[in-house]
PDB file of C-alpha atoms in Angstrom:
ATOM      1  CA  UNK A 872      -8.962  -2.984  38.435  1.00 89.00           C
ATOM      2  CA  UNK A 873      -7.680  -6.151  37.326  1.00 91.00           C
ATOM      3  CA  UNK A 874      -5.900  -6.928  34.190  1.00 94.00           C
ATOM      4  CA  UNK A 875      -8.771  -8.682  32.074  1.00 93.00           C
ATOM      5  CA  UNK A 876     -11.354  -6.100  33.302  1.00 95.00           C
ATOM      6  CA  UNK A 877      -9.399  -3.680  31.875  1.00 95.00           C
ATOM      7  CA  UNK A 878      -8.683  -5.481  28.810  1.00 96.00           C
ATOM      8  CA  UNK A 879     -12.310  -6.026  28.517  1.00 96.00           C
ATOM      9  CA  UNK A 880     -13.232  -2.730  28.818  1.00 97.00           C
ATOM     10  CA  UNK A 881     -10.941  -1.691  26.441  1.00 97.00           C
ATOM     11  CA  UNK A 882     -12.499  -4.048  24.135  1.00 97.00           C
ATOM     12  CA  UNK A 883     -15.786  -2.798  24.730  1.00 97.00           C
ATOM     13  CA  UNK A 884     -15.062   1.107  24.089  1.00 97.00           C
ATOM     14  CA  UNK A 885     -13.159  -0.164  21.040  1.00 97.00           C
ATOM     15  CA  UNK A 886     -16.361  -2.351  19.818  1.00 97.00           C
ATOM     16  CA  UNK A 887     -18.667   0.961  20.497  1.00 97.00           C
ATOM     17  CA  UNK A 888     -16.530   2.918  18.579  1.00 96.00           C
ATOM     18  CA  UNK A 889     -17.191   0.538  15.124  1.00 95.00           C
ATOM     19  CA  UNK A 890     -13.356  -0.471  15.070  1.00 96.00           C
ATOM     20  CA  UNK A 891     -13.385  -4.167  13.783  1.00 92.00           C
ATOM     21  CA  UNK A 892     -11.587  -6.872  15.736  1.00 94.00           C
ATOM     22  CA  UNK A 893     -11.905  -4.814  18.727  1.00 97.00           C
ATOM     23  CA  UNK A 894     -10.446  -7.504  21.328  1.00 96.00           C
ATOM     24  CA  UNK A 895      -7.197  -8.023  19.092  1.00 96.00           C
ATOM     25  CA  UNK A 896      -7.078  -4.316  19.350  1.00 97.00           C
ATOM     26  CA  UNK A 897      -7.195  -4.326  22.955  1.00 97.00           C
ATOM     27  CA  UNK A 898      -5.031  -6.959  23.517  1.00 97.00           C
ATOM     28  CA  UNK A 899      -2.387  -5.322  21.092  1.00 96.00           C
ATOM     29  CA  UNK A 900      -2.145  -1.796  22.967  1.00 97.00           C
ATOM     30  CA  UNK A 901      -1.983  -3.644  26.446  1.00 96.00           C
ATOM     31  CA  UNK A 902       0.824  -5.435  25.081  1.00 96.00           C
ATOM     32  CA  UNK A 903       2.391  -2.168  23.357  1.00 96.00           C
ATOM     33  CA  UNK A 904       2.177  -0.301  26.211  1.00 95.00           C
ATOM     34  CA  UNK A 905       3.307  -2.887  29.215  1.00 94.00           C
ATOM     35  CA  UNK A 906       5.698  -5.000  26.576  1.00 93.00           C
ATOM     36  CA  UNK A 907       4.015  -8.421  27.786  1.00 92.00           C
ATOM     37  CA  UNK A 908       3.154 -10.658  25.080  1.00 91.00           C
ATOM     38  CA  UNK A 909      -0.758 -12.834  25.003  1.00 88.00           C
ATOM     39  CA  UNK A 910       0.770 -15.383  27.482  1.00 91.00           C
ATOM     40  CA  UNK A 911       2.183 -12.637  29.346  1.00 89.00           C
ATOM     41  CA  UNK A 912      -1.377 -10.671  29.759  1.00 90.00           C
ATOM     42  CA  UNK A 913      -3.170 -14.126  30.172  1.00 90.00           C
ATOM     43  CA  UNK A 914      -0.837 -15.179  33.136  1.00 89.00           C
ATOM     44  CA  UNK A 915      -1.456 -11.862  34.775  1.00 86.00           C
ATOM     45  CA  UNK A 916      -5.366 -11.516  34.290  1.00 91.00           C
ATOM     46  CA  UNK A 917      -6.367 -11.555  37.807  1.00 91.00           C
ATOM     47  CA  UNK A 918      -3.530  -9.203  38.666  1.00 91.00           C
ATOM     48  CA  UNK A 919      -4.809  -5.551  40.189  1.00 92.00           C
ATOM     49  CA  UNK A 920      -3.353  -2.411  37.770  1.00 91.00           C
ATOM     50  CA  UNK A 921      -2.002   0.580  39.427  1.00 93.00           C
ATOM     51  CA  UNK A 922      -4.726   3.878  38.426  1.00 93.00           C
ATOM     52  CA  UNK A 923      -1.404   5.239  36.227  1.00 94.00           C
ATOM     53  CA  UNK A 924      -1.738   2.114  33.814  1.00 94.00           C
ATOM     54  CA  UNK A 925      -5.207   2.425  33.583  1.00 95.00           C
ATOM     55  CA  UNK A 926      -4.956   5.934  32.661  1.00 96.00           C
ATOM     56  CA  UNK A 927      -2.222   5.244  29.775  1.00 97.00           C
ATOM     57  CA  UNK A 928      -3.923   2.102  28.658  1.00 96.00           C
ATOM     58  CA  UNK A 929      -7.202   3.942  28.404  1.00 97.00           C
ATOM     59  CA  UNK A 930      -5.791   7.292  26.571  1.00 98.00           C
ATOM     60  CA  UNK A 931      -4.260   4.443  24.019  1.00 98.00           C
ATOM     61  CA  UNK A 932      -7.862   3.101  23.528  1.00 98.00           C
ATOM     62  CA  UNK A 933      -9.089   6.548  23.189  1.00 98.00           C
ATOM     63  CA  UNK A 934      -6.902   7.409  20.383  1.00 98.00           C
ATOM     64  CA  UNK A 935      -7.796   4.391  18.559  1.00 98.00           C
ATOM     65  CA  UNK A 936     -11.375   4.413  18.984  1.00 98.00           C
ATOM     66  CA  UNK A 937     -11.032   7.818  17.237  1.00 97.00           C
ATOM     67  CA  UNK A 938     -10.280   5.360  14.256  1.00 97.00           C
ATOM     68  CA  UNK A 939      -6.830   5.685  14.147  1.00 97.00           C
ATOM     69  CA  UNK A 940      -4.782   2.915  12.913  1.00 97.00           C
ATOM     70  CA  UNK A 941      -3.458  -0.068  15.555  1.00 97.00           C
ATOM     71  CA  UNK A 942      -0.106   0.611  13.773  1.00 97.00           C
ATOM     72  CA  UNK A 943      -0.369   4.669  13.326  1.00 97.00           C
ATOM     73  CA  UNK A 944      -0.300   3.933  17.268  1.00 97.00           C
ATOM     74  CA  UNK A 945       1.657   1.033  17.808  1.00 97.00           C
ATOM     75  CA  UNK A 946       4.175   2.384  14.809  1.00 97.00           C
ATOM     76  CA  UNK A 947       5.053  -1.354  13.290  1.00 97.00           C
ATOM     77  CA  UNK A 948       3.428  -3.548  11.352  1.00 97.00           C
ATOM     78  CA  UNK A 949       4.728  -7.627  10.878  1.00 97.00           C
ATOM     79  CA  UNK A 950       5.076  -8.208   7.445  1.00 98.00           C
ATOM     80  CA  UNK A 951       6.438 -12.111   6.295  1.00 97.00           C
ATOM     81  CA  UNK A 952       7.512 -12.426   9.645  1.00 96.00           C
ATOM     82  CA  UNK A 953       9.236  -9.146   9.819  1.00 98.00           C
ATOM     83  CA  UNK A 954       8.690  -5.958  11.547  1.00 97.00           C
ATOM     84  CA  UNK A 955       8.459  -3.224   9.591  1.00 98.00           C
ATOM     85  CA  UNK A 956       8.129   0.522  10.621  1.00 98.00           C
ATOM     86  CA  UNK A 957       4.429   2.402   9.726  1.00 97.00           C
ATOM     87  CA  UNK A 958       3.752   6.618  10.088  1.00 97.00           C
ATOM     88  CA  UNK A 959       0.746   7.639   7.965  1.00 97.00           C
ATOM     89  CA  UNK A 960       3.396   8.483   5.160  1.00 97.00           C
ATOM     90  CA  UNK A 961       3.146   4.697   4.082  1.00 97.00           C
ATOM     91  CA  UNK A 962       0.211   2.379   3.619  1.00 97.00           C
ATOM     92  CA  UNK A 963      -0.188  -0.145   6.327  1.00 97.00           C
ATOM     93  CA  UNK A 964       1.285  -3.693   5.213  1.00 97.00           C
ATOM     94  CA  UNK A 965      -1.683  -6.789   4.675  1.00 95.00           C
ATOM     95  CA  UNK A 966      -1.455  -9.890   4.856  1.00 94.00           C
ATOM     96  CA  UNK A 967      -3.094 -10.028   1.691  1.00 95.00           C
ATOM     97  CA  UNK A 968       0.202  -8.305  -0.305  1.00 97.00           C
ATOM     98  CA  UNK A 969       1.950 -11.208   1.075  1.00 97.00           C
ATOM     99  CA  UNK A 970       0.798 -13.419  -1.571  1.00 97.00           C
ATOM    100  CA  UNK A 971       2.967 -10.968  -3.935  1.00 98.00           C
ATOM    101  CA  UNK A 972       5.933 -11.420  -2.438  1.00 98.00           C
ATOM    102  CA  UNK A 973       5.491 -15.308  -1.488  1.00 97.00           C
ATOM    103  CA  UNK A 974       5.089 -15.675  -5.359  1.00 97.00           C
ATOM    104  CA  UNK A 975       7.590 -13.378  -6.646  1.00 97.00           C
ATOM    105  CA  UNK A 976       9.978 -15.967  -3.921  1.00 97.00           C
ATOM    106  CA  UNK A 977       8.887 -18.777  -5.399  1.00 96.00           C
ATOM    107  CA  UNK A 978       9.687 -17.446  -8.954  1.00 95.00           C
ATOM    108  CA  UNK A 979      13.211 -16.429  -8.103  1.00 94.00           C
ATOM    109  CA  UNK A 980      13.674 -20.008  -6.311  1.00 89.00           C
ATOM    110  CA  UNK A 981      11.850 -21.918  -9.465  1.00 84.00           C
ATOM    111  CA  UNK A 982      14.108 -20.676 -12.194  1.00 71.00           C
ATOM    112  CA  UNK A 983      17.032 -20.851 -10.431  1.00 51.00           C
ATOM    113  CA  UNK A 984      16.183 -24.497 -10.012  1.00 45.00           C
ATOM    114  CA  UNK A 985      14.559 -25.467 -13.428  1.00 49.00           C
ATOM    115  CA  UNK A 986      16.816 -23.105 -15.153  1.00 50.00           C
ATOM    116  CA  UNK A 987      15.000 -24.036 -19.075  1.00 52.00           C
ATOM    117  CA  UNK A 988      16.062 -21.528 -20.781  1.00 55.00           C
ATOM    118  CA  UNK A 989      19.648 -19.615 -21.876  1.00 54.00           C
ATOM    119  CA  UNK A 990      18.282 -16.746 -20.149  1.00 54.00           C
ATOM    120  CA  UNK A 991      16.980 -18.392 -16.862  1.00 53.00           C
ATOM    121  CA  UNK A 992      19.848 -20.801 -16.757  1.00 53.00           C
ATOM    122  CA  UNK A 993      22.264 -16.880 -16.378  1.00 52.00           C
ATOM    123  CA  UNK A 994      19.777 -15.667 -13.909  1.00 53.00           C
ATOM    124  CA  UNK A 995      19.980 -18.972 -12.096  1.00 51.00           C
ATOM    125  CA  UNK A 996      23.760 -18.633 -11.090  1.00 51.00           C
ATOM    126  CA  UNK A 997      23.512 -14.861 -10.144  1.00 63.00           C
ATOM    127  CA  UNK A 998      21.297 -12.180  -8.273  1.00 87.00           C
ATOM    128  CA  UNK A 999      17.893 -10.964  -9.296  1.00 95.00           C
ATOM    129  CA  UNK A1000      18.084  -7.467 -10.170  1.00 97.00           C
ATOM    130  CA  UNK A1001      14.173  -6.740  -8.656  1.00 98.00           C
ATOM    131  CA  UNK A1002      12.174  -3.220  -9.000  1.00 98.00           C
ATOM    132  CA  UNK A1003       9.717  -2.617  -6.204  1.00 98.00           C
ATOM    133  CA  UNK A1004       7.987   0.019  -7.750  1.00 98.00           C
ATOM    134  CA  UNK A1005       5.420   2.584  -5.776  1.00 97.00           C
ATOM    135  CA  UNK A1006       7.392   0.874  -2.624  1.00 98.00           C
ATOM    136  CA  UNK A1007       5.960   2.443   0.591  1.00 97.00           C
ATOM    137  CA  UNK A1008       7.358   1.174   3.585  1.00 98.00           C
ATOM    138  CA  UNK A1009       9.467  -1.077   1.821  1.00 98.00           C
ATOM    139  CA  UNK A1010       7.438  -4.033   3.156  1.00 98.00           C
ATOM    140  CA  UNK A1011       7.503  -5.678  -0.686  1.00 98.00           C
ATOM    141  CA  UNK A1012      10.954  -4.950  -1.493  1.00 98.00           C
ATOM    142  CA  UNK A1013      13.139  -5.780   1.706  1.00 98.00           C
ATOM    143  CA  UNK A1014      11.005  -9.077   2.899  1.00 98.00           C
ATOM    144  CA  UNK A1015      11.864 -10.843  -0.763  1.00 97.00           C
ATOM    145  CA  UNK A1016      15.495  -9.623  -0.551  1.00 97.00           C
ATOM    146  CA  UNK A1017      15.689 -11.187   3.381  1.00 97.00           C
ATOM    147  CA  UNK A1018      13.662 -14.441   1.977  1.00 96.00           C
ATOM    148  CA  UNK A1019      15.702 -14.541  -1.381  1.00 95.00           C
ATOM    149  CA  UNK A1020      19.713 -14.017  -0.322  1.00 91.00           C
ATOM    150  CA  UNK A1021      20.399 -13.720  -4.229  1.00 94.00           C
ATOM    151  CA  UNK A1022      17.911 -10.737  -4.783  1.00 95.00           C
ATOM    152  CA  UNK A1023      19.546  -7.487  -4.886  1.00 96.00           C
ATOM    153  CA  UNK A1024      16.841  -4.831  -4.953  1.00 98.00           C
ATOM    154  CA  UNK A1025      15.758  -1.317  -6.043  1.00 98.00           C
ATOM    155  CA  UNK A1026      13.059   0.103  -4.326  1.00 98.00           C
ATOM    156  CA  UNK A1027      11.155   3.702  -5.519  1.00 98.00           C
ATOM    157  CA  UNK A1028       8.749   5.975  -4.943  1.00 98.00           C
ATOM    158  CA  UNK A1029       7.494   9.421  -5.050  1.00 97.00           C
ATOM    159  CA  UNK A1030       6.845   9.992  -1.680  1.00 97.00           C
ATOM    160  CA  UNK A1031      10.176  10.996   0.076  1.00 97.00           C
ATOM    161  CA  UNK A1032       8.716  10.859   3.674  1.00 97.00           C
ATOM    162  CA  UNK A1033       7.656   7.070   2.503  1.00 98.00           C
ATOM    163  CA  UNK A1034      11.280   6.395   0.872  1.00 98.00           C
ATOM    164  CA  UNK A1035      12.621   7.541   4.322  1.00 98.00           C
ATOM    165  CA  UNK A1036      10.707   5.187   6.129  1.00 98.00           C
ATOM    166  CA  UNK A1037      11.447   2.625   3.685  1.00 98.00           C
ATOM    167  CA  UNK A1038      14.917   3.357   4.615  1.00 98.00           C
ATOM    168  CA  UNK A1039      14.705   3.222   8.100  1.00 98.00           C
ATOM    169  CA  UNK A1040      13.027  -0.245   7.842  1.00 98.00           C
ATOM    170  CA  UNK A1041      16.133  -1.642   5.212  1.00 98.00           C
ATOM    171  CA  UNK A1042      18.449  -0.632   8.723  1.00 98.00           C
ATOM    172  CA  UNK A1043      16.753  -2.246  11.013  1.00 97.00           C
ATOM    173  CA  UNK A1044      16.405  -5.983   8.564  1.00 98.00           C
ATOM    174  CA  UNK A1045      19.998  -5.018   7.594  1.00 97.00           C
ATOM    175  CA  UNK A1046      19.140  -5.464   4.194  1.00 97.00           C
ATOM    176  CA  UNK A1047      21.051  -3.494   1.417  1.00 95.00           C
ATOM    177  CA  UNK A1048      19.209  -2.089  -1.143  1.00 97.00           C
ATOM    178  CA  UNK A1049      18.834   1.129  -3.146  1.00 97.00           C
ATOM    179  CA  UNK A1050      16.629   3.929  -2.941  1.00 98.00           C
ATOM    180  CA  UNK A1051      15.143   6.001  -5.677  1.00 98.00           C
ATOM    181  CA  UNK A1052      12.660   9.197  -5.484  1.00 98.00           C
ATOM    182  CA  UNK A1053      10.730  10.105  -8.268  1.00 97.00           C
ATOM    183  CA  UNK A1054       7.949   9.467 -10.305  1.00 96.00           C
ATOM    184  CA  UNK A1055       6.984   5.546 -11.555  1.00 96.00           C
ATOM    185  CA  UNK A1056       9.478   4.866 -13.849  1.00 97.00           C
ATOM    186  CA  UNK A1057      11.644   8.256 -13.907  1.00 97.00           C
ATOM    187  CA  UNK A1058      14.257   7.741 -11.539  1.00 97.00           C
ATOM    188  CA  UNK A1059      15.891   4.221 -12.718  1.00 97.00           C
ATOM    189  CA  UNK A1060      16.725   5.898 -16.128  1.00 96.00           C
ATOM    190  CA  UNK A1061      17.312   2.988 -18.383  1.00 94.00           C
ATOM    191  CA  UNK A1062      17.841   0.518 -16.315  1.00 96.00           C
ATOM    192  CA  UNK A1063      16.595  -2.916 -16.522  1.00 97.00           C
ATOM    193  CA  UNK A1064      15.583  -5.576 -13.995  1.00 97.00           C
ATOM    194  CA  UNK A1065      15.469  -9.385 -13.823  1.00 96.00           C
ATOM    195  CA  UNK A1066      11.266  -9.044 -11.971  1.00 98.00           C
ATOM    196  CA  UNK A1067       9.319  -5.660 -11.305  1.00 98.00           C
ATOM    197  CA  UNK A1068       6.782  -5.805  -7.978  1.00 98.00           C
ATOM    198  CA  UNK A1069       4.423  -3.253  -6.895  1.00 98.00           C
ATOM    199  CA  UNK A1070       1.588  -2.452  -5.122  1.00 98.00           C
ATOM    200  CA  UNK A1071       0.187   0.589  -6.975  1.00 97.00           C
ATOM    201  CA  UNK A1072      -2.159   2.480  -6.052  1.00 97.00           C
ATOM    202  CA  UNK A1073      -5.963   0.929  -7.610  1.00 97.00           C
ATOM    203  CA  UNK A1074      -9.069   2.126  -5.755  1.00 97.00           C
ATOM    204  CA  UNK A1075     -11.344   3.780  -7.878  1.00 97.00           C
ATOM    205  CA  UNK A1076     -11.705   7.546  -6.878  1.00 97.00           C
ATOM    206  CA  UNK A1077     -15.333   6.962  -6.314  1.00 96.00           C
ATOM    207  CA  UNK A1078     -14.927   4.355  -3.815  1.00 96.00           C
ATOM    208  CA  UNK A1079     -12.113   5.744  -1.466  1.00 96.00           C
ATOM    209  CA  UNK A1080     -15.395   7.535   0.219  1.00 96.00           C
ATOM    210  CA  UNK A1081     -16.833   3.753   1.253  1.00 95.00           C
ATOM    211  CA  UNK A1082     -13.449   2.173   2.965  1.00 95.00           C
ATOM    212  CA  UNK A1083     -12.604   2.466   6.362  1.00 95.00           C
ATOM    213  CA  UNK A1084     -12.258   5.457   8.724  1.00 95.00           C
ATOM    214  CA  UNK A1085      -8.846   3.965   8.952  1.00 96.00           C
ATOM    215  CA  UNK A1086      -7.852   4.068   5.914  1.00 96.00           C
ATOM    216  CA  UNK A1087      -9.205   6.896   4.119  1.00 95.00           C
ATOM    217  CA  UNK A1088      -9.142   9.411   7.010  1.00 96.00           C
ATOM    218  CA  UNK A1089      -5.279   8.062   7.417  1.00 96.00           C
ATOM    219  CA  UNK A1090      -3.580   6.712   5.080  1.00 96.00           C
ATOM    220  CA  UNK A1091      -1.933   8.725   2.602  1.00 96.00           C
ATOM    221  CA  UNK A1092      -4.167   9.296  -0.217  1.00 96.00           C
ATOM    222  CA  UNK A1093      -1.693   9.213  -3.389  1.00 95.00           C
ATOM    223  CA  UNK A1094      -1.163   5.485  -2.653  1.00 96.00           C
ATOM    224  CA  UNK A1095      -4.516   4.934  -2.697  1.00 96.00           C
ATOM    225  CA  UNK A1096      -6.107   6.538  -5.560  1.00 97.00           C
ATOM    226  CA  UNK A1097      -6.112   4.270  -8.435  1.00 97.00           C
ATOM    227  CA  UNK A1098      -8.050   7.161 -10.703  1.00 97.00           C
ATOM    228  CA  UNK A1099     -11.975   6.766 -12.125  1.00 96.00           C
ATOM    229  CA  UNK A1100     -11.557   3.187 -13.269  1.00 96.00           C
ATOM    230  CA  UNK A1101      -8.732   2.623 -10.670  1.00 97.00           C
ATOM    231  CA  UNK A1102      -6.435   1.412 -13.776  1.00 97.00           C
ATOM    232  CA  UNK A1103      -4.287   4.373 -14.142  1.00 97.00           C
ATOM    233  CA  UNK A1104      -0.987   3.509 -12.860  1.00 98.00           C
ATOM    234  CA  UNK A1105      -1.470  -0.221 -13.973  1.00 98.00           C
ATOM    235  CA  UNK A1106      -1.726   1.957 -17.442  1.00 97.00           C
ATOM    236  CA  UNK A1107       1.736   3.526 -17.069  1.00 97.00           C
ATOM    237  CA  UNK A1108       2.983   0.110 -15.764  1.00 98.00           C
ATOM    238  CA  UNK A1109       2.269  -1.989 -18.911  1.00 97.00           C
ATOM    239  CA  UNK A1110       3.258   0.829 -20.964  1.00 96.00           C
ATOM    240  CA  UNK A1111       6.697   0.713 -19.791  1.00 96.00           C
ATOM    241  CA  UNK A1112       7.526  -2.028 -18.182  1.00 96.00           C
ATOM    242  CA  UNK A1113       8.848  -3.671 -21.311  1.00 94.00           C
ATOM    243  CA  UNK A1114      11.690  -1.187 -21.653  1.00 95.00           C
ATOM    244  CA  UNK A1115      13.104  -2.036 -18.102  1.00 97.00           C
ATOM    245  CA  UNK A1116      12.308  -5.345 -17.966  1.00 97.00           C
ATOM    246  CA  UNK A1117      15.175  -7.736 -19.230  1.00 95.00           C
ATOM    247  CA  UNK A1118      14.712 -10.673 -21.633  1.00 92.00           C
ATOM    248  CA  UNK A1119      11.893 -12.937 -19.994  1.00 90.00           C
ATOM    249  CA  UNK A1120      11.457 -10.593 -17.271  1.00 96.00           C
ATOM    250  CA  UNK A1121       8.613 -11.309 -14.757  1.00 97.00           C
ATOM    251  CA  UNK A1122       6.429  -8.421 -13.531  1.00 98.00           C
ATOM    252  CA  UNK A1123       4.360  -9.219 -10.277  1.00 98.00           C
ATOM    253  CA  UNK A1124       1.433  -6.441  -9.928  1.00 98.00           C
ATOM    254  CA  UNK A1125      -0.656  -6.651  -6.373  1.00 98.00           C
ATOM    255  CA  UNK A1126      -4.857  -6.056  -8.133  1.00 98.00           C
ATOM    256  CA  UNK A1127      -8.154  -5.014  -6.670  1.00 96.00           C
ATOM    257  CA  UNK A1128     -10.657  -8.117  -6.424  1.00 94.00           C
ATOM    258  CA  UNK A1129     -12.174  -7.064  -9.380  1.00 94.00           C
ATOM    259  CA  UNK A1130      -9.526  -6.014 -11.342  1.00 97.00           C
ATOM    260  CA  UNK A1131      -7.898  -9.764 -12.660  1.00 96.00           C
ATOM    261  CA  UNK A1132      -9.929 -10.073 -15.892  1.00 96.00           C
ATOM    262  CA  UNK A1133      -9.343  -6.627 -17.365  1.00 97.00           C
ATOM    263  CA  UNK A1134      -5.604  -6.694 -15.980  1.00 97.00           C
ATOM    264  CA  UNK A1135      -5.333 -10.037 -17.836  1.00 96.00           C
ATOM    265  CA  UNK A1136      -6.800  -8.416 -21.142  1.00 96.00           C
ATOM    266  CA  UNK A1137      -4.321  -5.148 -21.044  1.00 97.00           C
ATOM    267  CA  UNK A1138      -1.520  -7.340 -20.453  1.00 97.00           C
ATOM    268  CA  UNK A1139      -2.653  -9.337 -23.917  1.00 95.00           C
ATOM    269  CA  UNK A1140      -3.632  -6.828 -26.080  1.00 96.00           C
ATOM    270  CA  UNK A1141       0.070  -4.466 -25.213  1.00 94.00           C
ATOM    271  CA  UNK A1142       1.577  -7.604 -27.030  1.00 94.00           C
ATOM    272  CA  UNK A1143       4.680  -7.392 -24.852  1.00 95.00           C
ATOM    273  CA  UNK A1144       3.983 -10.227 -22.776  1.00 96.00           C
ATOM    274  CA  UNK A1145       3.250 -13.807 -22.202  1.00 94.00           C
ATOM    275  CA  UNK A1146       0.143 -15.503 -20.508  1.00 94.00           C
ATOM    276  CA  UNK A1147      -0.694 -13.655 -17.622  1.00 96.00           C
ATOM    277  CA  UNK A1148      -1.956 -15.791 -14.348  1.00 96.00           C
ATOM    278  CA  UNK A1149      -4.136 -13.925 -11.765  1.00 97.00           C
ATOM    279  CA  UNK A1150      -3.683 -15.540  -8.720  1.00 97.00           C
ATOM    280  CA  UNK A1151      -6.762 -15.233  -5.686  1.00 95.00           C
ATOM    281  CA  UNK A1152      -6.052 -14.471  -2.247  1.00 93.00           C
ATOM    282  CA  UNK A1153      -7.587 -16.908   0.682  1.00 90.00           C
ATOM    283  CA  UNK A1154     -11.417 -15.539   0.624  1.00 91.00           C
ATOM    284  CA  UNK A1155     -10.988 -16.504  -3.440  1.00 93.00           C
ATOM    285  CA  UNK A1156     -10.620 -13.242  -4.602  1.00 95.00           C
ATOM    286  CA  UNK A1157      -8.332 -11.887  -7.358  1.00 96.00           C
ATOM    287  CA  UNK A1158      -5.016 -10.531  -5.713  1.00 97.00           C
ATOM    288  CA  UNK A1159      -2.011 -10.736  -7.929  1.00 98.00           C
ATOM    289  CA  UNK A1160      -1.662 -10.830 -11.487  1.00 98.00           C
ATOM    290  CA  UNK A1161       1.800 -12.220 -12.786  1.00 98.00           C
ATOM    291  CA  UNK A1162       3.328 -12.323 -16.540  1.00 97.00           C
ATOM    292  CA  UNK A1163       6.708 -12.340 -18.265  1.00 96.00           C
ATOM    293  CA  UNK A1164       7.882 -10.423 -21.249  1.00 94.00           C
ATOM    294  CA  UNK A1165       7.343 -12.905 -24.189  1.00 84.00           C
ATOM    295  CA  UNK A1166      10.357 -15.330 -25.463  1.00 73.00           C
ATOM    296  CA  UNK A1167      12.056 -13.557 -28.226  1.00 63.00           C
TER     297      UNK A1167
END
């Protein structure tokens, strides 16, 4: 069988089985399992493939027309450019979180040019101390410390499978950063940071039942669960933040599409912090809400 007729056929079992963007898919584990890239498979598409390839590549489409993730399979994920490491002990990186950590850049880089205020103009001529809170893989965390050189960063979480994948992932960027298990806030102590980022966890425990084979059948549930009104942790988060945030401090939250006005109104009414700005991903829909503690 030749190269695009398997590829094709792969694509078609993949289609049958409901998985969306079924010839990416296909493409993907041809180029996982032979180490070609698209050029590479489109060079050699009228080139005959020994009955062992077909086997392997086929047993790779089987697995993930049984719905299981491209990256469960694949085990990385590109993130900002970077690869990062993915078991199902760690949500799977989006594109969408992206906007997160493109904004929480553009912060750091702002104030360290603008420098207004006493405050900003210290944090201008040394490192961001960041918090990426709830961290997962790390994907947050270690891609704004490899796009921001003066961002030294703290990453937690209460998964220790996730932290050690996390982990794993710092090694491979060479990034330095530190690594703290426990619960939200718990294991920083007192500690206080220059800019908290996370990507809690904010679908609505009614919902989980209407996403994706992929990613409820998956991915690990505690990052997922946001509780009834999928505001819990977002609860905790405003709560505290204020006591490890440092004087103008920025928090960066990653939001459900729906979730912008009512994020904007807790932020308000906790009187800790400025303005908040909810900022949409490309489709238009809410994605990241972002705030400071208020000028003293």
């Amino acid at each position: 069988m030749k190269t695009r007729i398997l590829i094709k056929e792969g694509e078609y079992r993949l289609s049958r089985a409901g998985c969306m963007d079924a010839k990416l898919d296909a493409e993907e584990l041809y180029c996982f399992m032979t180490g070609y890239d698209r050029v590479g498979i489109f060079l050699r598409a009228d080139e005959d493939v020994d009955t062992d390839t077909e086997n392997q590549y086929m047993d790779l489409i089987a697995r993930r027309a049984e719905r299981i993730p491209l990256q469960h399979i694949t085990g990385v994920q590109e993130f900002m450019g970077y690869r990062f490491k993915v078991t199902p002990d760690v949500l799977v990186p989006r594109q969408d979180t992206e906007i997160l950590v493109s904004e929480a850049a553009s912060v750091i880089r702002q104030v360290r040019r603008e420098a207004p205020t006493f405050f900003r103009r210290i944090r201008g001529n040394r490192e961001w101390s960041v918090l990426d809170l709830c961290c997962g893989s790390g994907a947050i965390g270690l891609s704004l410390a490899k796009i921001c050189d003066n961002a030294e960063v703290t990453l937690t979480d209460l998964s220790e499978a996730a932290l050690k994948v996390a982990e794993e992932n710092a090694k491979s960027l060479r990034v330095n950063a530190k690594f703290l298990q426990g619960d939200m806030f718990e294991p920083v102590g007192d500690k206080k940071f220059d800019m908290i980022v996370t990507n809690p966890p904010y679908i609505r425990t009614n919902m989980i039942a209407m996403l994706q084979e992929e990613v409820k059948d998956h991915e690990p549930m505690m990052a997922l669960d946001g509780g009834r009104d999928g505001l819990n942790y977002y609860r905790t988060i405003i709560a505290e933040a204020e006591r490890h945030l440092k004087p103008e401090g920025y928090l960066l939250m990653e939001i459900g599409y729906d979730q912008g006005e009512v994020l904007r109104k807790m932020l308000k009414d906790s009187g800790v912090f400025g303005p908040a700005e909810v900022l949409k991903d490309l489709p238009g829909r809410d994605r990241v809400v972002k705030c400071s503690i208020k000028k003293r």
